[in-house]
XYZ file of C-alpha atoms in Angstrom:
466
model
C -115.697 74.279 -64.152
C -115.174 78.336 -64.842
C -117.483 80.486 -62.804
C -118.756 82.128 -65.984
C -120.608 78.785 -66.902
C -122.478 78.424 -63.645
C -125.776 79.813 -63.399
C -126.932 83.531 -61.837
C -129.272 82.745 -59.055
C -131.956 85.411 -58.810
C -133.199 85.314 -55.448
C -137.452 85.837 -55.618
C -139.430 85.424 -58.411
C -141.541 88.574 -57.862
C -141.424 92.305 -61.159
C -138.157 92.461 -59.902
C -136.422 89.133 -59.900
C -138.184 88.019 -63.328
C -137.134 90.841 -65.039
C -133.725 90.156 -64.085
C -134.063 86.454 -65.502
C -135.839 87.976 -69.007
C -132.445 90.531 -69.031
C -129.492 87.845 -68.263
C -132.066 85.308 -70.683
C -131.413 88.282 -73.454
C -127.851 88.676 -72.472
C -127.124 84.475 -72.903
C -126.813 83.881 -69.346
C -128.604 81.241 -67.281
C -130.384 82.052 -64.965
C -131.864 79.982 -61.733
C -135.180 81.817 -60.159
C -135.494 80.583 -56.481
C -139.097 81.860 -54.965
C -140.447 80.784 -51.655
C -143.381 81.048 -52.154
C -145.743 77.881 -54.218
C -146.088 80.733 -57.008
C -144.663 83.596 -59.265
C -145.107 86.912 -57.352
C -145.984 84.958 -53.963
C -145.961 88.364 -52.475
C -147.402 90.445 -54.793
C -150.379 87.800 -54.962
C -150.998 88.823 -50.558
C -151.926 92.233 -51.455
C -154.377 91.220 -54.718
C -157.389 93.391 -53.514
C -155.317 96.287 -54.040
C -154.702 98.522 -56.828
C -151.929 100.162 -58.060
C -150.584 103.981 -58.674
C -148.906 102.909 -61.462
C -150.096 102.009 -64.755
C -149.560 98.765 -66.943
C -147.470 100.615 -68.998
C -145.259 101.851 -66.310
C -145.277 98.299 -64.551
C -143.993 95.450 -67.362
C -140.308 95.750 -68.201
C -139.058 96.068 -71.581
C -137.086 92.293 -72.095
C -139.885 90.846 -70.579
C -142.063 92.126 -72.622
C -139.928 90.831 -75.410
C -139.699 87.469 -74.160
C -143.280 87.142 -73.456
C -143.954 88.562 -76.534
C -142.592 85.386 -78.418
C -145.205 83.143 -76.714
C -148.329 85.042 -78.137
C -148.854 87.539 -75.029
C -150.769 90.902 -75.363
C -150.006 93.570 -73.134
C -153.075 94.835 -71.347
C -153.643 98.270 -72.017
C -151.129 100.416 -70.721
C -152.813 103.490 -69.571
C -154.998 101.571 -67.207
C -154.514 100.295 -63.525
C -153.662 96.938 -62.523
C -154.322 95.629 -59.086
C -152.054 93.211 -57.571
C -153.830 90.085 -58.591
C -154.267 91.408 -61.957
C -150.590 91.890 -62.183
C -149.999 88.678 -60.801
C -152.045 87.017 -63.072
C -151.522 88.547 -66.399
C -147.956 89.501 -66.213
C -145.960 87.587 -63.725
C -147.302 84.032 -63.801
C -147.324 84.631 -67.747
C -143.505 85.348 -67.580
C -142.894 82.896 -65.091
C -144.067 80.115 -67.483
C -142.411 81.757 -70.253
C -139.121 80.948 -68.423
C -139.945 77.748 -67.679
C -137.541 75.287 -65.920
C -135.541 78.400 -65.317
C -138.135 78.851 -62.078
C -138.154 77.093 -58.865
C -141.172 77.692 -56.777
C -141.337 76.464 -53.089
C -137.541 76.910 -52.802
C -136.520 78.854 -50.052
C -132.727 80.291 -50.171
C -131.810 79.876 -46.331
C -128.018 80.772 -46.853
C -125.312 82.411 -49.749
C -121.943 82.477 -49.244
C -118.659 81.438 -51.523
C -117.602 78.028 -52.093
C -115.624 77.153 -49.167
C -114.428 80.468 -47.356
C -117.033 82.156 -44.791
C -116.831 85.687 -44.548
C -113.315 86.215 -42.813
C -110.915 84.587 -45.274
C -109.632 86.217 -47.993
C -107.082 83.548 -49.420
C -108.602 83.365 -53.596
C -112.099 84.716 -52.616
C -113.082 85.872 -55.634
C -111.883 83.435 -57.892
C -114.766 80.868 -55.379
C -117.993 80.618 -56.688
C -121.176 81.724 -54.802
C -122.834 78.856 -52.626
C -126.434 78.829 -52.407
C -128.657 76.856 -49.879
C -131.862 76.106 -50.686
C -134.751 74.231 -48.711
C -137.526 73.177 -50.419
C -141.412 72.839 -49.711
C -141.207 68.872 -49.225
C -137.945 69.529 -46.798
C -135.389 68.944 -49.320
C -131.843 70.746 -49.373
C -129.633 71.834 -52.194
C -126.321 73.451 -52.704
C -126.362 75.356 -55.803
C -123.047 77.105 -57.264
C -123.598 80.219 -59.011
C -121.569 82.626 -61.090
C -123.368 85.782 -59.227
C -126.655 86.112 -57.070
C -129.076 89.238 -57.861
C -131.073 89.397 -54.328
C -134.507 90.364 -55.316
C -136.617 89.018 -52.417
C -138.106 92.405 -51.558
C -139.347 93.094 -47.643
C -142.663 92.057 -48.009
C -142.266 89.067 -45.361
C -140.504 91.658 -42.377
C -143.112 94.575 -41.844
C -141.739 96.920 -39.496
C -143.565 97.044 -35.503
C -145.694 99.464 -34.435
C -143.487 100.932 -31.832
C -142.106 104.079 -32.572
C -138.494 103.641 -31.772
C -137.939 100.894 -34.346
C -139.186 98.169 -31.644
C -141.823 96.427 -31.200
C -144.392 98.350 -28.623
C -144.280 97.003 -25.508
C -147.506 94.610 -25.347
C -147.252 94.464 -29.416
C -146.815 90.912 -29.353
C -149.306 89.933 -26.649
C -151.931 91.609 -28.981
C -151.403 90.163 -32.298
C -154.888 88.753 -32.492
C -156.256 92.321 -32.710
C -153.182 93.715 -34.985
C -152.428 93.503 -38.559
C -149.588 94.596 -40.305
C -151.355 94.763 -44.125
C -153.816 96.536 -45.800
C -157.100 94.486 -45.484
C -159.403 92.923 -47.823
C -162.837 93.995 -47.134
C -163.957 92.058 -50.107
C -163.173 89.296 -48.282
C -166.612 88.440 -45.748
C -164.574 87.371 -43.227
C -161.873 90.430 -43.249
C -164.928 92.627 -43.791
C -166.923 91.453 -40.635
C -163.397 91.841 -38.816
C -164.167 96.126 -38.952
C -167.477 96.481 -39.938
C -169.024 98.818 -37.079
C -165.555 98.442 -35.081
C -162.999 101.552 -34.162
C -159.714 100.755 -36.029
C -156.499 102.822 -35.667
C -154.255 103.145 -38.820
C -150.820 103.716 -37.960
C -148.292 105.036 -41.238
C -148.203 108.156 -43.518
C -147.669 105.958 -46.721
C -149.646 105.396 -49.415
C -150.397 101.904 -47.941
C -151.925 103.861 -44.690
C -154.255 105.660 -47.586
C -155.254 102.829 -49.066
C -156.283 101.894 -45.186
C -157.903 104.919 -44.798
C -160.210 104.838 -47.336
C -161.048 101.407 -47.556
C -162.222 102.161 -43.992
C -164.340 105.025 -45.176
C -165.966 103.051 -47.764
C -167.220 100.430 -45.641
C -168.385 102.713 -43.194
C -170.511 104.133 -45.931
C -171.809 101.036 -46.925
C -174.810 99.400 -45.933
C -173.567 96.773 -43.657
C -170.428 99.153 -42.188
C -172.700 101.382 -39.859
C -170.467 102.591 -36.872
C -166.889 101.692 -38.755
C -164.730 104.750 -37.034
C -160.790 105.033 -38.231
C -158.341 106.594 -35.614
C -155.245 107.740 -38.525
C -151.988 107.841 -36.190
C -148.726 110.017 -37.307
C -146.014 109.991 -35.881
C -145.299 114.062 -37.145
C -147.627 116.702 -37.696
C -150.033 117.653 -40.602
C -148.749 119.823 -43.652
C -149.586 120.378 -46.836
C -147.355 117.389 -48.107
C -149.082 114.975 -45.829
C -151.800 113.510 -48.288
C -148.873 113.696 -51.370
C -148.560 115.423 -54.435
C -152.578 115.717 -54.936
C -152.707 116.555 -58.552
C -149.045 117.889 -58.964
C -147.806 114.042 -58.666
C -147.082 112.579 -61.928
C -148.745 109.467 -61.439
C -151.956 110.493 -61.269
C -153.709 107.590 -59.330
C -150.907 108.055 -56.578
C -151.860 112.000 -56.293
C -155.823 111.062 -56.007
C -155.252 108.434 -53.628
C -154.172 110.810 -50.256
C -157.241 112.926 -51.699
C -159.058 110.038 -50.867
C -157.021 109.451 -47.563
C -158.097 113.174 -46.979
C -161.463 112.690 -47.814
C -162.105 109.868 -45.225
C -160.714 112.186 -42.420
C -162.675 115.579 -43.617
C -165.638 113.387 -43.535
C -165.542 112.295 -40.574
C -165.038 108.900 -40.972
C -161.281 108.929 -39.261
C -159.615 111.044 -36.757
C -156.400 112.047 -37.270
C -153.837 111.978 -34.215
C -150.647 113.322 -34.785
C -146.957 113.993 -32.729
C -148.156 110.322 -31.656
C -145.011 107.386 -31.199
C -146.666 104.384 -29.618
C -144.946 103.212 -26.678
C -147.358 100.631 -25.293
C -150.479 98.608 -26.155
C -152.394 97.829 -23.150
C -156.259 96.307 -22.909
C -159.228 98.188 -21.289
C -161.863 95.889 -19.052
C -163.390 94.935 -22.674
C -159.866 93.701 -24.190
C -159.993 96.337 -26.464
C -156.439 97.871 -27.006
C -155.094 100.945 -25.685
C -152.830 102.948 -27.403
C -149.934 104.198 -24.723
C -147.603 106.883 -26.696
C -144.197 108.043 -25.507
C -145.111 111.266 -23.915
C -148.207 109.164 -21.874
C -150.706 110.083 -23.801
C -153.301 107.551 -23.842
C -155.847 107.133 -26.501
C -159.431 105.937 -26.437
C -159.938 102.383 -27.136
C -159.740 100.232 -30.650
C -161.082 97.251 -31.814
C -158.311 96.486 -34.110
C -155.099 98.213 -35.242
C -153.455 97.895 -38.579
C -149.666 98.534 -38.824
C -148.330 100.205 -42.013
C -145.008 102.023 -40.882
C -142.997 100.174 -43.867
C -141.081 97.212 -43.852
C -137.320 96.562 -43.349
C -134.720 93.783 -45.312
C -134.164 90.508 -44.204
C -130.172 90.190 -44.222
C -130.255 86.891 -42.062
C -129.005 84.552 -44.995
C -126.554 86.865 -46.123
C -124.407 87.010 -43.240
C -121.473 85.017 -44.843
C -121.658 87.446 -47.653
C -119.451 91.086 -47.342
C -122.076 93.629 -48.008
C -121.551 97.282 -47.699
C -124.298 98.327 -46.346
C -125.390 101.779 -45.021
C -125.481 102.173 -41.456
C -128.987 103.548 -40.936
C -131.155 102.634 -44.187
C -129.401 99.259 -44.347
C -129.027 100.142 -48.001
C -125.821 99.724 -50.427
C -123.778 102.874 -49.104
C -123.323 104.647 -52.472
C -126.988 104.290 -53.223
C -128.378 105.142 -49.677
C -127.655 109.198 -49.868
C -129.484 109.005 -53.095
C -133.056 107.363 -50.737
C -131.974 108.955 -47.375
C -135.980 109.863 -46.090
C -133.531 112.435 -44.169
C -132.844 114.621 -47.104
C -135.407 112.963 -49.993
C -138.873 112.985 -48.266
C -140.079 114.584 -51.475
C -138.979 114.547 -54.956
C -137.395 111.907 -57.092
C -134.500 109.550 -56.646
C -131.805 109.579 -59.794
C -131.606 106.545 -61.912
C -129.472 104.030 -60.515
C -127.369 100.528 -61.356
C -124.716 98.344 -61.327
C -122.355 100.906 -59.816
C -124.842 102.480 -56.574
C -125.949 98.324 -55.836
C -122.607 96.727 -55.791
C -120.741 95.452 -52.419
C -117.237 94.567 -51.587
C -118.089 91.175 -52.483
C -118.051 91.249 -55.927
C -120.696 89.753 -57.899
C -123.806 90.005 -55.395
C -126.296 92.465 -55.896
C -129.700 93.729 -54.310
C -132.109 94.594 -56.453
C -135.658 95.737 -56.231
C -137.580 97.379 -52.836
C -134.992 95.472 -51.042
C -132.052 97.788 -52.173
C -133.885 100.776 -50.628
C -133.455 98.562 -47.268
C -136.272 100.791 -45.074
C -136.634 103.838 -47.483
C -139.979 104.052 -48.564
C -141.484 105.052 -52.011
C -139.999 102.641 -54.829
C -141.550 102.248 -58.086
C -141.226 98.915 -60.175
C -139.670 101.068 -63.205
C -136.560 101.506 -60.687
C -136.215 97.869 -60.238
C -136.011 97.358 -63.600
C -133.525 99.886 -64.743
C -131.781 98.675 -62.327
C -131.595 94.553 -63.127
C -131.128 95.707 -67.046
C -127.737 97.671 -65.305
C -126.702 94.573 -63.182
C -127.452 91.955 -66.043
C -125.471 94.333 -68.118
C -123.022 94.472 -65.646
C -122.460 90.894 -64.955
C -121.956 90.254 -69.218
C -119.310 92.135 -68.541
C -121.346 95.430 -70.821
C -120.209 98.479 -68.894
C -120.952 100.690 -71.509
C -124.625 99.619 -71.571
C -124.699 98.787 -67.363
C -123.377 102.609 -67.386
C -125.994 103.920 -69.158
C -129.108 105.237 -68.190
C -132.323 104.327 -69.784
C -135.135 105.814 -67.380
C -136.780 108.698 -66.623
C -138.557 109.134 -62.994
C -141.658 110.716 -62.647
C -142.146 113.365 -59.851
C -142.965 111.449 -56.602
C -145.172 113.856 -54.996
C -144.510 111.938 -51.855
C -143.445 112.997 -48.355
C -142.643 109.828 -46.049
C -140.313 107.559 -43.942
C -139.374 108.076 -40.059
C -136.462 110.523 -40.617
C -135.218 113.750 -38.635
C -138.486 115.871 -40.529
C -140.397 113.538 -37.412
C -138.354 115.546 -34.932
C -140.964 117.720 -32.741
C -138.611 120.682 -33.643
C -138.478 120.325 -37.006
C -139.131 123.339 -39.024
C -141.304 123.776 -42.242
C -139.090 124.065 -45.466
C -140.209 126.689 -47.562
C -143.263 128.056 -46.727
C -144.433 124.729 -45.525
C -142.887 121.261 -46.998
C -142.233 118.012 -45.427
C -140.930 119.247 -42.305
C -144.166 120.493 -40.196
C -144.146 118.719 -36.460
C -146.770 120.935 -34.428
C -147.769 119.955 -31.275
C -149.431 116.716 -30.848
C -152.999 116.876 -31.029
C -156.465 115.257 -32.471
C -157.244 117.250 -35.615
C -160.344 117.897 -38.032
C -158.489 118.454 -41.337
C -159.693 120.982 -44.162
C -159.085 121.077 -47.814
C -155.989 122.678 -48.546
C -156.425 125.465 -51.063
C -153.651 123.751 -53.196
C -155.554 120.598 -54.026
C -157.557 121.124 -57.176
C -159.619 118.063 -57.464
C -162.430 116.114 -55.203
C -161.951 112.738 -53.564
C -164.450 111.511 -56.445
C -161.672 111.549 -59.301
C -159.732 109.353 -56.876
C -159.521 105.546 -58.322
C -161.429 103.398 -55.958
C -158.687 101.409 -54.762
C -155.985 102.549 -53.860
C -152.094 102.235 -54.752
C -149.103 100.626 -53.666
C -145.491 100.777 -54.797
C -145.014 97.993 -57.829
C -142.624 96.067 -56.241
């Protein structure tokens, strides 16, 4: 059998692994959808309670839309905000179904490689086809040829630790029944009774440490959240850029959404600590948790602690595979200057494909938040300008995988664990993402720049698309 008739196996059926399907669909090729998870969007279903930055119309991808379009589907309307269950629901289970058999739920890819040659032999490597393991739910295995494999599996499932060298604290482990590394549901009764009246440290600078931040603030305005207290841990300093673009960032609901972050500190319902890395977690004579920072700093007690310093890939079942893969970001190497936190804490990242994603192993891409590897700050509208490139790509369409069909909007967005962490850092133009003052416990006030109240913010707040 030619490689060309075998299947493309699209790792993760979350936006960015479905779109691919809908693009090779529209291209002729077969696809084969392996997700994990029992569902469509698996991941994107664990973060339901919250909502997005993006709208609906910046969030459904163009061939899927056609696709779904031929089974009776209305897009919801496009200028408001989904939340991830809402996404989940109306757009990727819809498309799921719409490519039928061409989905496998509960099918976990545990290994890719070619047909007969691990990584070290070259002899006719790329005339092989890919091998794909699979394990399913009930404990079945599979080998699966394939023509290509699009890796869209996202980070969702490897958060990164708390400690601030890339480790996990010391203690980190010990104290996972007081640490949590998502944003929680305090719709939940359960979750909410969790922090109610409890002092919970947040530690990230992302949009998913907002959304913390003022979920936190909420219930501690709330009738039964009396006593919630938030303890907001940086690992630089405070600057202008730290709550975002405000109303500068193009998506709007993004901007309003470190106004609200802001809001929960100038009111008094968090304390920001900043110039903190966590070192340790140790437990008081209560079992509360002690936060133990690298310079020995030691900071009053918590009830809980929720974790949002990004996440990181999961190469594991790619190790027969050659990737090229950037030494620090663990991103492909021509796309990983483009992301670098190091240079682009702020601004937009050019429109990428085929070209910035491939490897020296022909044929294997990775598409989606997993092709920033731990570079924060990707929208769904990259992941699928990028898939409509790689299906383009792999139909052998250079003209149209060259091409580029999308147009960014500013990020407004300062973030990541790059050299602008450094102590010594200094501020970029009057005062940009590079601030690091001394550590300290701060009272924040507006910033003169910011021209609209933590009421216009949405009142959930946003997360990447991805």
């Amino acid at each position: 059998m030619s490689t060309q008739q075998l299947p493309v196996i699209v790792v993760g059926a979350g936006p960015a692994g479905l779109a691919a399907a809908a693009h090779l669909v529209e291209r002729g090729i077969e696809p084969l959808v392996l997700e994990a998870g029992d569902k469509a969007g698996a991941a994107v279903r664990e973060w339901s309670h919250v909502r997005l930055f993006s709208t609906w119309g910046e969030v459904v991808d163009p061939a899927a839309e056609k696709l779904l379009a031929s089974t009776g589907w209305t897009r919801p309307d496009p200028a408001t905000y989904p939340s991830g269950g809402e996404w989940a629901e109306r757009y990727l289970r819809p498309l799921a179904d719409a490519l039928g058999d061409k989905v496998r739920t509960g099918a976990a890819v545990t290994g890719v490689s070619r047909a007969g040659r691990d990584r070290i032999v070259d002899a006719d490597r790329e005339q092989q086809p890919f091998v794909v393991h699979v394990e399913y739910a009930d404990g079945r295995e599979e080998r699966v040829l394939a023509r290509a494999v699009i890796d869209a599996s996202g980070t969702w499932t490897t958060p990164s630790p708390a400690g601030g060298s890339g480790l996990p604290a010391l203690g980190e482990r010990a104290a996972a029944d007081r640490i949590t590394y998502r944003v929680p549901d305090l719709n939940d009764p359960a979750v909410r009774a969790r922090y109610a009246g409890r002092r919970t440290a947040v530690i990230g600078s992302g949009a998913s440490a907002f959304t913390a931040l003022a979920y936190l603030a909420e219930l501690a305005e709330s009738a039964d959240g009396a006593g919630t207290r938030g303890m907001w841990i940086l690992r630089r300093g405070i600057s202008a850029s730290t709550f975002g673009g405000g109303t500068a960032d193009q998506l709007p609901a993004r901007g309003a959404l470190g106004l609200a972050a802001k809001a929960a500190v100038d009111k008094g319902h968090a304390d920001a600590v900043t110039g903190f890395r966590t070192e340790a977690f140790e437990r008081d004579a209560d079992g509360r948790l002690v936060l133990v920072g690298e310079d020995g700093r030691r900071l009053e007690p918590v009830d809980e602690v929720i974790v949002l310093t990004g996440f990181r890939p999961d190469l594991s079942f790619l190790d027969e595979l050659r990737l090229g893969l950037d030494e620090r970001l663990q991103a492909p190497v021509v796309l990983a200057p483009l992301i670098d936190p190091n240079q682009h804490s702020c601004g937009t990242v050019y429109p990428h494909g085929h070209r910035e994603l491939s490897h020296p192993e022909q044929g294997v891409y990775l598409v989606g938040m997993k092709s920033y590897g731990r570079a924060p700050t990707f929208l769904a509208m990259t992941g699928y300008e990028q898939v409509r490139s790689v299906a383009a790509a792999i139909a052998g369409d250079l003209d149209a995988a060259d091409r580029v069909e999308l147009t960014l909007p500013e990020t407004g967005v300062c973030g990541g664990a790059g050299l602008f962490d450094t102590p010594d850092a200094q501020p970029a133009d009057g005062g940009g993402c590079c601030a690091a003052p001394e550590p300290q416990v701060v009272q924040l006030v507006p910033p003169t720049a910011v021209g609209v109240t933590a009421e216009d913010a949405p009142a959930a707040g946003g997360c990447c698309g991805s």
